PDB file of C-alpha atoms and ligand atoms in Angstrom:
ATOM      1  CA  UNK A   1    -193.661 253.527  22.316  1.00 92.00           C
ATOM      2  CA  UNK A   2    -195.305 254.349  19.439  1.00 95.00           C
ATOM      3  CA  UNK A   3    -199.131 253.329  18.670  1.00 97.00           C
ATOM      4  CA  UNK A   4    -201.642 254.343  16.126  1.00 96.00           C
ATOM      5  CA  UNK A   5    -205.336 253.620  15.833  1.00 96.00           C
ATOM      6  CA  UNK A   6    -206.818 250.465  14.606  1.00 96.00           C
ATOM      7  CA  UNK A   7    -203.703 248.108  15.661  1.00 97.00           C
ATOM      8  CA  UNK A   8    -203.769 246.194  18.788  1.00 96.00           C
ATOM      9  CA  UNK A   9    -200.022 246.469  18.675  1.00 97.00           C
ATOM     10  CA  UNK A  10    -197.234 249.200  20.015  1.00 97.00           C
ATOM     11  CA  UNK A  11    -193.881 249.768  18.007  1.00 97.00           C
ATOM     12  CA  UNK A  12    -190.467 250.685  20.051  1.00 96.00           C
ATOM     13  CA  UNK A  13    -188.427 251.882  17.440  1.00 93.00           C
ATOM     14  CA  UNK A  14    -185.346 252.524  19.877  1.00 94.00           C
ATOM     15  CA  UNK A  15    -185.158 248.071  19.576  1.00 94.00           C
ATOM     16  CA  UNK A  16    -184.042 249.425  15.959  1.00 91.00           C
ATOM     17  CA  UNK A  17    -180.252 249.513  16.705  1.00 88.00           C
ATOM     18  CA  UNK A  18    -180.179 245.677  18.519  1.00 89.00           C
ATOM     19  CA  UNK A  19    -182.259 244.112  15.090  1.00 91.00           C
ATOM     20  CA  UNK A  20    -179.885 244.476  12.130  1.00 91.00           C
ATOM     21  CA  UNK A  21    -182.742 245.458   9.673  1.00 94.00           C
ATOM     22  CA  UNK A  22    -184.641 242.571   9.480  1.00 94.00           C
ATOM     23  CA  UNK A  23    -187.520 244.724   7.987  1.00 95.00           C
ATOM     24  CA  UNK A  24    -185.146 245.902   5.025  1.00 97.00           C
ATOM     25  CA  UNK A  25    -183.642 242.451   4.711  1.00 96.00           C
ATOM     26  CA  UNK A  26    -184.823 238.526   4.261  1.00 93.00           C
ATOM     27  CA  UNK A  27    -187.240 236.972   1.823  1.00 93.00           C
ATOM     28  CA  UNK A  28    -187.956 238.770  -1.687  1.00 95.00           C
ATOM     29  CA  UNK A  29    -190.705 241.562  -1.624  1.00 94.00           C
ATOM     30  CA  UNK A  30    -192.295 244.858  -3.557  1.00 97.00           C
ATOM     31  CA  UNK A  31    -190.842 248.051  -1.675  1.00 98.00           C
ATOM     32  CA  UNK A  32    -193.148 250.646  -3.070  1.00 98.00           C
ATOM     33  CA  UNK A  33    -191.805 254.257  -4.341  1.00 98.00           C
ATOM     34  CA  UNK A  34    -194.387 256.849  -5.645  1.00 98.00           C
ATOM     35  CA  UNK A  35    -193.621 259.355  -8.045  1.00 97.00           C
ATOM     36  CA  UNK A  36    -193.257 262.307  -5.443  1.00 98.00           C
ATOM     37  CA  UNK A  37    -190.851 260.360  -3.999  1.00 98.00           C
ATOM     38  CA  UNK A  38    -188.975 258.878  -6.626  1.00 98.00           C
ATOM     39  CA  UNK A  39    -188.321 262.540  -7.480  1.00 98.00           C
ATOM     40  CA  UNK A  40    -187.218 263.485  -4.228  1.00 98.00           C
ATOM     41  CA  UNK A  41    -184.614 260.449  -3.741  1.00 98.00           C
ATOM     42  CA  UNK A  42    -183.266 261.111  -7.329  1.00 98.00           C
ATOM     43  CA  UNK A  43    -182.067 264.608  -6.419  1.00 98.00           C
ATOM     44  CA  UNK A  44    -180.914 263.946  -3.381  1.00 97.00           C
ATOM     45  CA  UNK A  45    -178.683 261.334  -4.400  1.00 98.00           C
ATOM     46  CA  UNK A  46    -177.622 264.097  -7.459  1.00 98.00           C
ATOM     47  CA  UNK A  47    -179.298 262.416 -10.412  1.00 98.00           C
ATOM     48  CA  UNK A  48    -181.795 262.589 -12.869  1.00 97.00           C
ATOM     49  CA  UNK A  49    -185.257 260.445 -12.348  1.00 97.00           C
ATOM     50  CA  UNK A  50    -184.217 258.426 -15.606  1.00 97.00           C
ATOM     51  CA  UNK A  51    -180.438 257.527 -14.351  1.00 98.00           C
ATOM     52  CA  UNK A  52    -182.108 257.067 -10.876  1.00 98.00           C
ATOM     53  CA  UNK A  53    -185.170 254.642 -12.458  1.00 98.00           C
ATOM     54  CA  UNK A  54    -182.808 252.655 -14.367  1.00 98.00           C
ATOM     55  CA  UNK A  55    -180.107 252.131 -11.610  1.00 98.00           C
ATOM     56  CA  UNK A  56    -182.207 251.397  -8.296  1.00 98.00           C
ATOM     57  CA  UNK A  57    -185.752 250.671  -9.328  1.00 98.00           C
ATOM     58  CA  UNK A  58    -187.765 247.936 -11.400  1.00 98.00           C
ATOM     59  CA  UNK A  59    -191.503 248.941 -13.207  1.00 97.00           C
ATOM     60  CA  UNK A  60    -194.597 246.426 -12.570  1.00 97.00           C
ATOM     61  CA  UNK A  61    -197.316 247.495 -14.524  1.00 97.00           C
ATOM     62  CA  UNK A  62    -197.666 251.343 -14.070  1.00 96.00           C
ATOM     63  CA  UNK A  63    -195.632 251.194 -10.580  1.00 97.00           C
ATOM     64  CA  UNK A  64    -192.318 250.917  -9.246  1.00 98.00           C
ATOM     65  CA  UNK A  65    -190.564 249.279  -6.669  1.00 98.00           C
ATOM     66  CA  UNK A  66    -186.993 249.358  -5.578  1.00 98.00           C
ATOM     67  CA  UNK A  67    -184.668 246.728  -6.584  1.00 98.00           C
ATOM     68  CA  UNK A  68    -183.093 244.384  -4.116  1.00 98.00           C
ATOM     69  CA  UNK A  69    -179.885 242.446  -3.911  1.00 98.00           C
ATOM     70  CA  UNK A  70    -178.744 239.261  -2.757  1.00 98.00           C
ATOM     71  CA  UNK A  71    -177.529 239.181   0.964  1.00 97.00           C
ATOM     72  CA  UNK A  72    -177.041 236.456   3.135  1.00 94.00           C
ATOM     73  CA  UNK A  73    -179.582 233.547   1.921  1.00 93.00           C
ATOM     74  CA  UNK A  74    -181.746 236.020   0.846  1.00 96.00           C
ATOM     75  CA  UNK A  75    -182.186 239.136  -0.173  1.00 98.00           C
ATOM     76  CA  UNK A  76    -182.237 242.950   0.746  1.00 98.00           C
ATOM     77  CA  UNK A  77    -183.348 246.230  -0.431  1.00 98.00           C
ATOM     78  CA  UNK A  78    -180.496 247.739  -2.325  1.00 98.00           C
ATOM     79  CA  UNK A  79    -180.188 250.479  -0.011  1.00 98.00           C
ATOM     80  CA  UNK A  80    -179.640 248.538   2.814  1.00 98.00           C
ATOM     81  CA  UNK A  81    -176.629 249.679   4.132  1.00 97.00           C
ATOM     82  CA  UNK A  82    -174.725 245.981   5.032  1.00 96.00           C
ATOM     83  CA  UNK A  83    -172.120 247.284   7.603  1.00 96.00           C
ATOM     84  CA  UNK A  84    -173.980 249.787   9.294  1.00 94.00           C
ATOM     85  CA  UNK A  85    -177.132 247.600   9.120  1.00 94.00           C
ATOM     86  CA  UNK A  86    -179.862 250.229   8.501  1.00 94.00           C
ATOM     87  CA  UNK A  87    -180.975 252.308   5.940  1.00 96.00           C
ATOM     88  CA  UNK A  88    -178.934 254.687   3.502  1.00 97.00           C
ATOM     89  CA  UNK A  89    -181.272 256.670   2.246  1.00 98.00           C
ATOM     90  CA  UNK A  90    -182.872 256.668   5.748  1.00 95.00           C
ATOM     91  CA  UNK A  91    -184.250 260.627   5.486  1.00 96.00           C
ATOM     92  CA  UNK A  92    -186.297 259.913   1.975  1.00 97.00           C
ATOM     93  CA  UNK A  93    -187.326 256.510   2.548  1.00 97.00           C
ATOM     94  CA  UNK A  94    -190.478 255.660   0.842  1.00 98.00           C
ATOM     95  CA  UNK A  95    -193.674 256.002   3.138  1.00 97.00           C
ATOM     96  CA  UNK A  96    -194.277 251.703   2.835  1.00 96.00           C
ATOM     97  CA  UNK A  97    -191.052 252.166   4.933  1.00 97.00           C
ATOM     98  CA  UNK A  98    -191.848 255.157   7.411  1.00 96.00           C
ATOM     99  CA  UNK A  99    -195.304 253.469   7.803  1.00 96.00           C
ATOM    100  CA  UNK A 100    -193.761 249.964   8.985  1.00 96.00           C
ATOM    101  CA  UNK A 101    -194.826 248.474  11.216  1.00 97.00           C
ATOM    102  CA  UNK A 102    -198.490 249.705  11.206  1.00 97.00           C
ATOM    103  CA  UNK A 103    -199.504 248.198   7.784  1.00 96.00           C
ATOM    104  CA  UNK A 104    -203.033 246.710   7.772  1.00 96.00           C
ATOM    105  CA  UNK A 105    -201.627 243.377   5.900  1.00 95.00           C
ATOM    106  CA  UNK A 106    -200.324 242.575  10.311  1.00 96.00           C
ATOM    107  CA  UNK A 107    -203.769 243.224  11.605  1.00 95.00           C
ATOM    108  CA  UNK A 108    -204.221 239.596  10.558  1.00 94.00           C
ATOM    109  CA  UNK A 109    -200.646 238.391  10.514  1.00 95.00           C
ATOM    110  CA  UNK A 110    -199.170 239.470  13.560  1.00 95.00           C
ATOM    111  CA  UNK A 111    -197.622 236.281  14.521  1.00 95.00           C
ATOM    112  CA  UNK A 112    -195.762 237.069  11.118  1.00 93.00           C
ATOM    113  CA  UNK A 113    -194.677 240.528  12.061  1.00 96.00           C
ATOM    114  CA  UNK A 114    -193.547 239.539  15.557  1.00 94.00           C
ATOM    115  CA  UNK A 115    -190.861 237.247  13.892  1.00 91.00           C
ATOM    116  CA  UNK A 116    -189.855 240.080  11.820  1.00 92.00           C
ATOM    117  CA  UNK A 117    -189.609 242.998  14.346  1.00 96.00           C
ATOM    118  CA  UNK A 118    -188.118 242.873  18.199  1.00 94.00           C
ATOM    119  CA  UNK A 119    -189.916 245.961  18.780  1.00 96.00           C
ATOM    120  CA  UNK A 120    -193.092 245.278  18.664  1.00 96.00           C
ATOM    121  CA  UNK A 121    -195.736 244.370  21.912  1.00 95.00           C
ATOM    122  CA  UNK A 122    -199.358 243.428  21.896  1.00 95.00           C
ATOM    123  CA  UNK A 123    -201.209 245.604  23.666  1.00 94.00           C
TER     124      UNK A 123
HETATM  125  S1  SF4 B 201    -185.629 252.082   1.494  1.00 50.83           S
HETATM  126 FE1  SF4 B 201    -184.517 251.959   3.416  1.00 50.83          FE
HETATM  127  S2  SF4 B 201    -186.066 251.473   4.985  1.00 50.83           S
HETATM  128 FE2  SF4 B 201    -186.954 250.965   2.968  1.00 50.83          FE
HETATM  129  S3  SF4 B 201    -186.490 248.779   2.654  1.00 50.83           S
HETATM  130 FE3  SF4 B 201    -184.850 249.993   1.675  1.00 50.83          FE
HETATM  131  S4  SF4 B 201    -183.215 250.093   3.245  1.00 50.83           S
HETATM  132 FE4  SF4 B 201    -185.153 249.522   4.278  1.00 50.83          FE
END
């Protein structure tokens, strides 16, 4: 179980495999990417940050976010991996990602977040 200070909340992230990426997947949304990363990602997928910007992300204002696709009646991130159900690009994720489910937006929204993720308990 994983906890972290400030959330009344704990996180099993072994529930993971039974969810079919709920958190990558569903209604339309901003998935943050810094620079740092956005330049990690691009060479480990073997391109340049240009190629890379113009294929898999979208600019608002001075920031980017990833781009998403349709799936089911939705939507989800593009690098959702649809038959494995989980992330392709798991290792280089952007933090927004690594940092689910502890973002401060569910200290006041939990009842949202517990739709969203079987792994979570109040504590
Ligand atoms: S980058 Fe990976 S973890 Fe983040 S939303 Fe996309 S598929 Fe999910």
């Amino acid at each position: 179980m994983l906890r972290q200070d400030g959330f009344d909340y704990e996180f099993d992230s072994t529930k993971c495999s039974e969810c079919g990426g709920r958190c990558c997947t569903g209604e339309s949304g901003y998935i943050w990417i810094s620079p740092n990363e956005i330049s990690a990602l691009a060479g480990y997928l073997s391109l340049d940050e240009g190629e890379f910007r113009s294929k898999f992300l979208e600019k608002h204002g001075y920031k980017f976010s990833i781009k998403e696709k349709n799936y089911n009646d939705g939507y989800a991130c593009i690098f959702f991996n649809e038959s494995e159900k989980n992330c392709s690009i798991y290792e280089f994720r952007p933090k927004q990602c690594m940092s689910f489910p502890f973002w401060d937006y569910f200290k006041n929204h939990f009842d949202e977040l517990e739709r969203e993720c079987v792994g979570i308990r109040r504590l």
